[in-house]
Tab-separated table of C-alpha atoms in Angstrom:
chain	number	residue	atom	x	y	z
A	14	MET	CA	-201.395	106.155	-239.540
A	15	THR	CA	-202.126	109.028	-237.155
A	16	ALA	CA	-200.374	111.402	-239.497
A	17	VAL	CA	-202.495	110.305	-242.444
A	18	ILE	CA	-205.724	110.807	-240.512
A	19	PHE	CA	-204.479	114.144	-239.285
A	20	TYR	CA	-203.732	115.426	-242.811
A	21	ILE	CA	-207.030	114.164	-244.192
A	22	SER	CA	-208.913	115.849	-241.369
A	23	ALA	CA	-206.941	119.052	-241.695
A	24	ALA	CA	-207.612	119.194	-245.442
A	25	THR	CA	-211.306	118.498	-244.858
A	26	ALA	CA	-211.519	121.290	-242.283
A	27	THR	CA	-209.728	123.780	-244.517
A	28	VAL	CA	-211.727	123.004	-247.657
A	29	ALA	CA	-215.014	123.024	-245.729
A	30	THR	CA	-214.156	126.390	-244.176
A	31	ALA	CA	-213.298	127.770	-247.643
A	32	MET	CA	-216.690	126.548	-248.836
A	33	VAL	CA	-218.348	128.338	-245.879
A	34	ILE	CA	-216.841	131.719	-246.714
A	35	SER	CA	-217.518	131.395	-250.446
A	36	SER	CA	-221.009	129.834	-250.335
A	37	ARG	CA	-224.079	131.720	-251.506
A	38	ASN	CA	-226.729	129.797	-249.706
A	39	ALA	CA	-226.774	130.226	-245.903
A	40	VAL	CA	-227.968	126.651	-245.169
A	41	HIS	CA	-225.233	125.202	-247.436
A	42	ALA	CA	-222.640	127.326	-245.657
A	43	LEU	CA	-223.906	126.153	-242.295
A	44	LEU	CA	-223.718	122.502	-243.310
A	45	HIS	CA	-220.161	123.026	-244.566
A	46	LEU	CA	-219.354	124.647	-241.194
A	47	ILE	CA	-220.651	121.543	-239.426
A	48	VAL	CA	-218.354	119.336	-241.596
A	49	SER	CA	-215.470	121.577	-240.643
A	50	LEU	CA	-216.248	121.353	-236.952
A	51	LEU	CA	-216.564	117.584	-237.140
A	52	ALA	CA	-213.112	117.412	-238.821
A	53	ILE	CA	-211.680	119.547	-236.056
A	54	ALA	CA	-213.255	117.174	-233.506
A	55	VAL	CA	-211.296	114.369	-235.182
A	56	ILE	CA	-208.129	116.429	-234.851
A	57	PHE	CA	-208.875	117.005	-231.155
A	58	THR	CA	-209.080	113.211	-230.729
A	59	LEU	CA	-205.728	112.817	-232.488
A	60	TYR	CA	-204.210	115.349	-230.066
A	61	GLY	CA	-205.211	113.250	-227.104
A	62	ALA	CA	-208.160	115.449	-226.086
A	63	PRO	CA	-211.277	113.253	-226.316
A	64	PHE	CA	-213.295	115.459	-223.906
A	65	ALA	CA	-212.714	118.516	-226.124
A	66	ALA	CA	-213.720	116.475	-229.179
A	67	ALA	CA	-216.961	115.394	-227.523
A	68	LEU	CA	-217.702	118.973	-226.484
A	69	GLU	CA	-216.959	120.175	-230.011
A	70	VAL	CA	-219.524	117.768	-231.483
A	71	ILE	CA	-222.166	118.276	-228.800
A	72	VAL	CA	-221.981	122.023	-228.198
A	73	TYR	CA	-220.664	123.449	-231.422
A	74	ALA	CA	-221.939	121.072	-234.148
A	75	GLY	CA	-225.029	120.312	-232.083
A	76	ALA	CA	-226.391	123.246	-230.097
A	77	ILE	CA	-224.872	126.358	-231.686
A	78	MET	CA	-225.380	125.229	-235.323
A	79	VAL	CA	-228.969	124.167	-234.584
A	80	LEU	CA	-229.539	127.663	-233.101
A	81	MET	CA	-228.218	129.253	-236.308
A	82	ILE	CA	-230.328	126.956	-238.486
A	83	PHE	CA	-233.404	127.983	-236.539
A	84	VAL	CA	-232.651	131.660	-237.122
A	85	ILE	CA	-231.992	131.109	-240.863
A	86	MET	CA	-235.361	129.312	-241.074
A	87	MET	CA	-237.090	132.162	-239.213
A	88	LEU	CA	-235.566	134.743	-241.539
A	89	ASN	CA	-236.815	132.654	-244.495
A	90	GLN	CA	-234.910	134.471	-247.179
A	91	GLY	CA	-235.263	132.019	-250.094
A	92	ASP	CA	-233.899	132.472	-253.577
A	93	ALA	CA	-233.773	136.248	-253.482
A	94	ALA	CA	-231.048	136.073	-250.887
A	95	VAL	CA	-228.929	133.815	-253.129
A	96	ASP	CA	-229.095	136.372	-255.994
A	97	GLN	CA	-228.217	139.148	-253.541
A	98	GLU	CA	-225.231	137.245	-252.256
A	99	LYS	CA	-224.118	136.631	-255.855
A	100	ALA	CA	-224.161	140.394	-256.391
A	101	TRP	CA	-222.288	141.094	-253.143
A	102	LEU	CA	-219.639	138.499	-253.827
A	103	ALA	CA	-218.139	140.049	-256.945
A	104	PRO	CA	-214.528	138.854	-257.487
A	105	LYS	CA	-213.113	142.339	-257.012
A	106	ASN	CA	-214.325	142.370	-253.449
A	107	TRP	CA	-212.054	139.499	-252.613
A	108	TYR	CA	-208.638	140.893	-253.555
A	109	GLY	CA	-208.062	143.419	-250.785
A	110	PRO	CA	-209.179	141.240	-247.848
A	111	ALA	CA	-207.355	138.207	-249.261
A	112	LEU	CA	-204.090	140.174	-249.647
A	113	LEU	CA	-204.294	141.630	-246.132
A	114	THR	CA	-205.096	138.243	-244.624
A	115	ALA	CA	-202.339	136.562	-246.570
A	116	ILE	CA	-199.845	139.046	-245.058
A	117	LEU	CA	-201.256	138.260	-241.611
A	118	LEU	CA	-200.965	134.509	-242.295
A	119	VAL	CA	-197.359	134.816	-243.383
A	120	GLN	CA	-196.578	136.758	-240.169
A	121	LEU	CA	-198.364	134.169	-238.018
A	122	LEU	CA	-196.446	131.309	-239.649
A	123	LEU	CA	-193.144	133.105	-239.270
A	124	LEU	CA	-193.903	133.618	-235.561
A	125	ILE	CA	-194.938	129.981	-235.109
A	126	PHE	CA	-191.926	128.559	-236.886
A	127	SER	CA	-189.441	130.900	-235.189
A	128	GLY	CA	-189.930	128.898	-231.980
A	129	ALA	CA	-189.527	125.482	-233.563
A	130	GLU	CA	-186.763	123.999	-231.459
A	131	GLU	CA	-188.893	121.978	-229.012
A	132	SER	CA	-191.485	120.830	-231.507
A	133	ALA	CA	-190.354	117.217	-231.707
A	134	GLN	CA	-191.872	116.353	-228.315
A	135	ARG	CA	-194.594	113.791	-228.056
A	136	ILE	CA	-198.242	114.655	-227.724
A	137	HIS	CA	-199.699	113.857	-224.303
A	138	TYR	CA	-203.078	112.283	-223.687
A	139	ILE	CA	-205.212	114.325	-221.317
A	140	GLY	CA	-208.431	112.596	-220.318
A	141	PRO	CA	-211.684	114.056	-218.975
A	142	THR	CA	-210.624	113.199	-215.391
A	143	GLU	CA	-207.688	115.615	-215.356
A	144	VAL	CA	-209.741	118.270	-217.106
A	145	GLY	CA	-212.540	117.894	-214.582
A	146	ILE	CA	-210.163	118.023	-211.603
A	147	ALA	CA	-208.528	121.158	-212.952
A	148	LEU	CA	-211.842	122.754	-213.794
A	149	PHE	CA	-213.399	122.267	-210.387
A	150	SER	CA	-210.378	122.890	-208.165
A	151	HIS	CA	-208.116	125.519	-209.697
A	152	TYR	CA	-210.625	127.223	-212.023
A	153	ILE	CA	-213.738	127.046	-209.843
A	154	LEU	CA	-214.099	130.847	-209.762
A	155	ALA	CA	-213.988	130.960	-213.569
A	156	VAL	CA	-216.644	128.237	-213.729
A	157	GLU	CA	-218.897	130.408	-211.532
A	158	LEU	CA	-218.216	133.383	-213.783
A	159	ALA	CA	-219.036	131.301	-216.864
A	160	SER	CA	-222.351	130.320	-215.311
A	161	MET	CA	-223.141	133.947	-214.692
A	162	LEU	CA	-222.179	134.738	-218.302
A	163	LEU	CA	-224.605	132.078	-219.531
A	164	LEU	CA	-227.359	133.419	-217.322
A	165	ALA	CA	-226.735	136.936	-218.626
A	166	GLY	CA	-226.766	135.554	-222.181
A	167	LEU	CA	-230.090	133.799	-221.514
A	168	VAL	CA	-231.750	136.888	-220.098
A	169	GLY	CA	-230.291	139.165	-222.771
A	170	ALA	CA	-231.317	136.919	-225.624
A	171	PHE	CA	-234.839	136.630	-224.204
A	172	HIS	CA	-235.094	140.377	-223.807
A	173	LEU	CA	-233.650	141.229	-227.206
A	174	ALA	CA	-235.657	138.719	-229.242
A	175	ARG	CA	-239.041	139.651	-227.812
A	176	HIS	CA	-241.672	140.507	-230.373
A	177	LYS	CA	-242.963	143.476	-228.433
A	178	ARG	CA	-240.114	145.806	-229.430
A	179	ILE	CA	-241.084	145.715	-233.074
A	180	GLU	CA	-244.571	146.954	-232.200
A	181	THR	CA	-243.106	149.973	-230.356
A	182	SER	CA	-240.818	150.722	-233.327
A	183	GLU	CA	-243.601	150.623	-235.906
A	184	ALA	CA	-246.172	152.509	-233.793
A	185	PRO	CA	-244.248	154.758	-231.383
A	186	ASP	CA	-247.311	155.646	-229.260
A	187	ALA	CA	-248.485	152.102	-228.759
A	188	ASP	CA	-246.565	151.512	-225.538
B	21	MET	CA	-200.732	107.017	-223.475
B	22	PRO	CA	-198.414	109.142	-225.612
B	23	THR	CA	-199.201	108.819	-229.317
B	24	GLU	CA	-196.871	109.192	-232.287
B	25	THR	CA	-194.931	112.393	-232.743
B	26	LEU	CA	-196.401	113.551	-236.009
B	27	PRO	CA	-199.460	115.554	-235.092
B	28	ASP	CA	-197.153	117.908	-233.256
B	29	LEU	CA	-197.243	121.474	-232.029
B	30	LEU	CA	-196.270	123.232	-235.220
B	31	THR	CA	-198.654	121.499	-237.589
B	32	GLY	CA	-201.549	122.056	-235.184
B	33	LEU	CA	-200.698	125.725	-234.796
B	34	THR	CA	-200.309	126.062	-238.560
B	35	LEU	CA	-203.752	124.576	-239.135
B	36	SER	CA	-205.102	126.927	-236.471
B	37	ALA	CA	-203.557	129.980	-238.200
B	38	ILE	CA	-204.941	128.898	-241.617
B	39	LEU	CA	-208.448	128.454	-240.234
B	40	PHE	CA	-208.305	131.772	-238.448
B	41	CYS	CA	-207.190	133.551	-241.598
B	42	LEU	CA	-209.996	131.935	-243.588
B	43	GLY	CA	-212.501	133.151	-241.079
B	44	LEU	CA	-210.932	136.592	-241.152
B	45	ILE	CA	-211.238	136.762	-244.976
B	46	GLY	CA	-214.926	135.859	-244.698
B	47	LEU	CA	-215.359	138.489	-242.006
B	48	LEU	CA	-213.879	141.178	-244.319
B	49	VAL	CA	-215.645	140.137	-247.522
B	50	ARG	CA	-219.124	139.186	-246.410
B	51	ARG	CA	-222.019	141.638	-245.889
B	52	ASN	CA	-224.690	139.263	-244.656
B	53	VAL	CA	-224.918	139.250	-240.856
B	54	ILE	CA	-225.492	135.506	-240.667
B	55	TYR	CA	-222.284	134.837	-242.545
B	56	LEU	CA	-220.413	137.275	-240.349
B	57	LEU	CA	-221.522	135.290	-237.321
B	58	MET	CA	-220.384	132.057	-238.943
B	59	CYS	CA	-216.951	133.577	-239.640
B	60	VAL	CA	-216.653	134.767	-236.045
B	61	GLU	CA	-217.412	131.175	-235.044
B	62	ILE	CA	-214.609	129.966	-237.372
B	63	CYS	CA	-212.126	132.400	-235.812
B	64	THR	CA	-213.135	131.451	-232.259
B	65	ASN	CA	-212.861	127.792	-233.061
B	66	ALA	CA	-209.372	128.256	-234.555
B	67	ALA	CA	-208.242	129.977	-231.366
B	68	ALA	CA	-209.711	127.129	-229.301
B	69	LEU	CA	-207.804	124.633	-231.494
B	70	ALA	CA	-204.590	126.471	-230.702
B	71	PHE	CA	-205.343	126.154	-226.975
B	72	VAL	CA	-205.998	122.372	-227.186
B	73	VAL	CA	-202.884	121.777	-229.288
B	74	ALA	CA	-200.698	123.746	-226.872
B	75	GLY	CA	-202.226	121.906	-223.936
B	76	ALA	CA	-201.467	118.525	-225.552
B	77	HIS	CA	-197.912	119.611	-226.266
B	78	TRP	CA	-197.030	120.817	-222.779
B	79	ASP	CA	-198.959	118.046	-221.008
B	80	SER	CA	-201.324	120.441	-219.309
B	81	SER	CA	-205.059	120.240	-218.810
B	82	ASP	CA	-205.280	124.046	-218.906
B	83	GLY	CA	-205.618	123.923	-222.681
B	84	GLN	CA	-208.873	121.962	-222.494
B	85	VAL	CA	-210.105	124.084	-219.601
B	86	MET	CA	-209.681	127.148	-221.785
B	87	PHE	CA	-211.473	125.330	-224.592
B	88	ILE	CA	-214.460	124.860	-222.300
B	89	PHE	CA	-214.468	128.512	-221.385
B	90	ILE	CA	-214.151	129.515	-225.067
B	91	ILE	CA	-217.050	127.234	-226.072
B	92	THR	CA	-219.151	128.766	-223.250
B	93	LEU	CA	-218.283	132.236	-224.468
B	94	ALA	CA	-219.155	131.304	-228.070
B	95	ALA	CA	-222.590	129.889	-226.970
B	96	ALA	CA	-223.470	133.032	-225.112
B	97	GLU	CA	-222.249	135.236	-227.920
B	98	VAL	CA	-224.207	133.388	-230.571
B	99	ALA	CA	-227.393	133.527	-228.554
B	100	ILE	CA	-227.147	137.301	-228.056
B	101	ALA	CA	-225.980	137.927	-231.603
B	102	LEU	CA	-228.796	135.917	-233.163
B	103	ALA	CA	-231.388	137.754	-231.041
B	104	LEU	CA	-229.900	141.026	-232.348
B	105	VAL	CA	-230.046	139.670	-235.960
B	106	LEU	CA	-233.691	138.814	-235.474
B	107	GLN	CA	-234.466	142.372	-234.233
B	108	PHE	CA	-232.378	143.856	-237.104
B	109	PHE	CA	-234.285	141.805	-239.660
B	110	ARG	CA	-237.664	142.677	-238.192
B	111	ARG	CA	-236.877	146.400	-238.311
B	112	ARG	CA	-235.020	146.747	-241.675
B	113	HIS	CA	-236.227	143.650	-243.550
B	114	THR	CA	-232.668	142.958	-244.732
B	115	VAL	CA	-229.550	141.278	-243.406
B	116	ASP	CA	-227.072	143.723	-244.993
B	117	ILE	CA	-224.640	144.915	-242.314
B	118	ASP	CA	-224.238	148.226	-244.192
B	119	GLN	CA	-227.799	149.103	-243.295
B	120	LEU	CA	-226.766	149.407	-239.656
B	121	ASN	CA	-225.620	152.992	-240.115
B	122	GLY	CA	-228.107	154.759	-237.861
B	123	LEU	CA	-225.427	156.233	-235.628
B	124	ARG	CA	-224.161	158.377	-238.533
B	125	GLY	CA	-227.266	160.512	-238.192
């Protein structure tokens, strides 16, 4: 039963991701990306990591994707962008990158399956308690660094997205 | 509470590799900055999946701890990158990454 759910979720994630990279409408691509992230959250649950699954839904599918939807709405590209994407996505643009990435994928799979001897072990359930204990005892310094990173991201995003900089670029002597 | 054996290490890592390569194809093919950001998210998420799968296999909470750090990093990265995209669009009125060639002179 677990295996069936795993394969369905994996197929959903793969197909949705393929739709993301081949979609012409940014909002459609974003919705497909959310489907892919939800499928990966199901896979996290199957791997005995419910805390990671919850974080995947809340932070990735919730916060980050909403942020990207806001920016797409602010850019407000409309139908002209779809035609432009159609011109950029000519089939001949796909061959080179697809070939190179296929080579990389084959190499990755060879590396993964070369260490296959201990794969038959069972998957362990790791609940939020263990994760929290590890996070706030052994990794406390990294948690502090992550908080500083988020603060720097907040200040940097506020500074970069200010409207004032566009006025200085259009009229150089205004500031 | 150990579950069945089938969602094991190798299938999880294989799925992670496939998702990473799909994101990489998008990163190489696309020219719209928004799509590039989405593809970076796909790659980051595939790496995080590999961490969680490995943590479940070796019975270690470090995998999920690394997942939390990766998700923090992705949030900060997306915030900064979207602010940059907004500035780029206000200045050039396009989202074509090839227009960012000002350093060539």
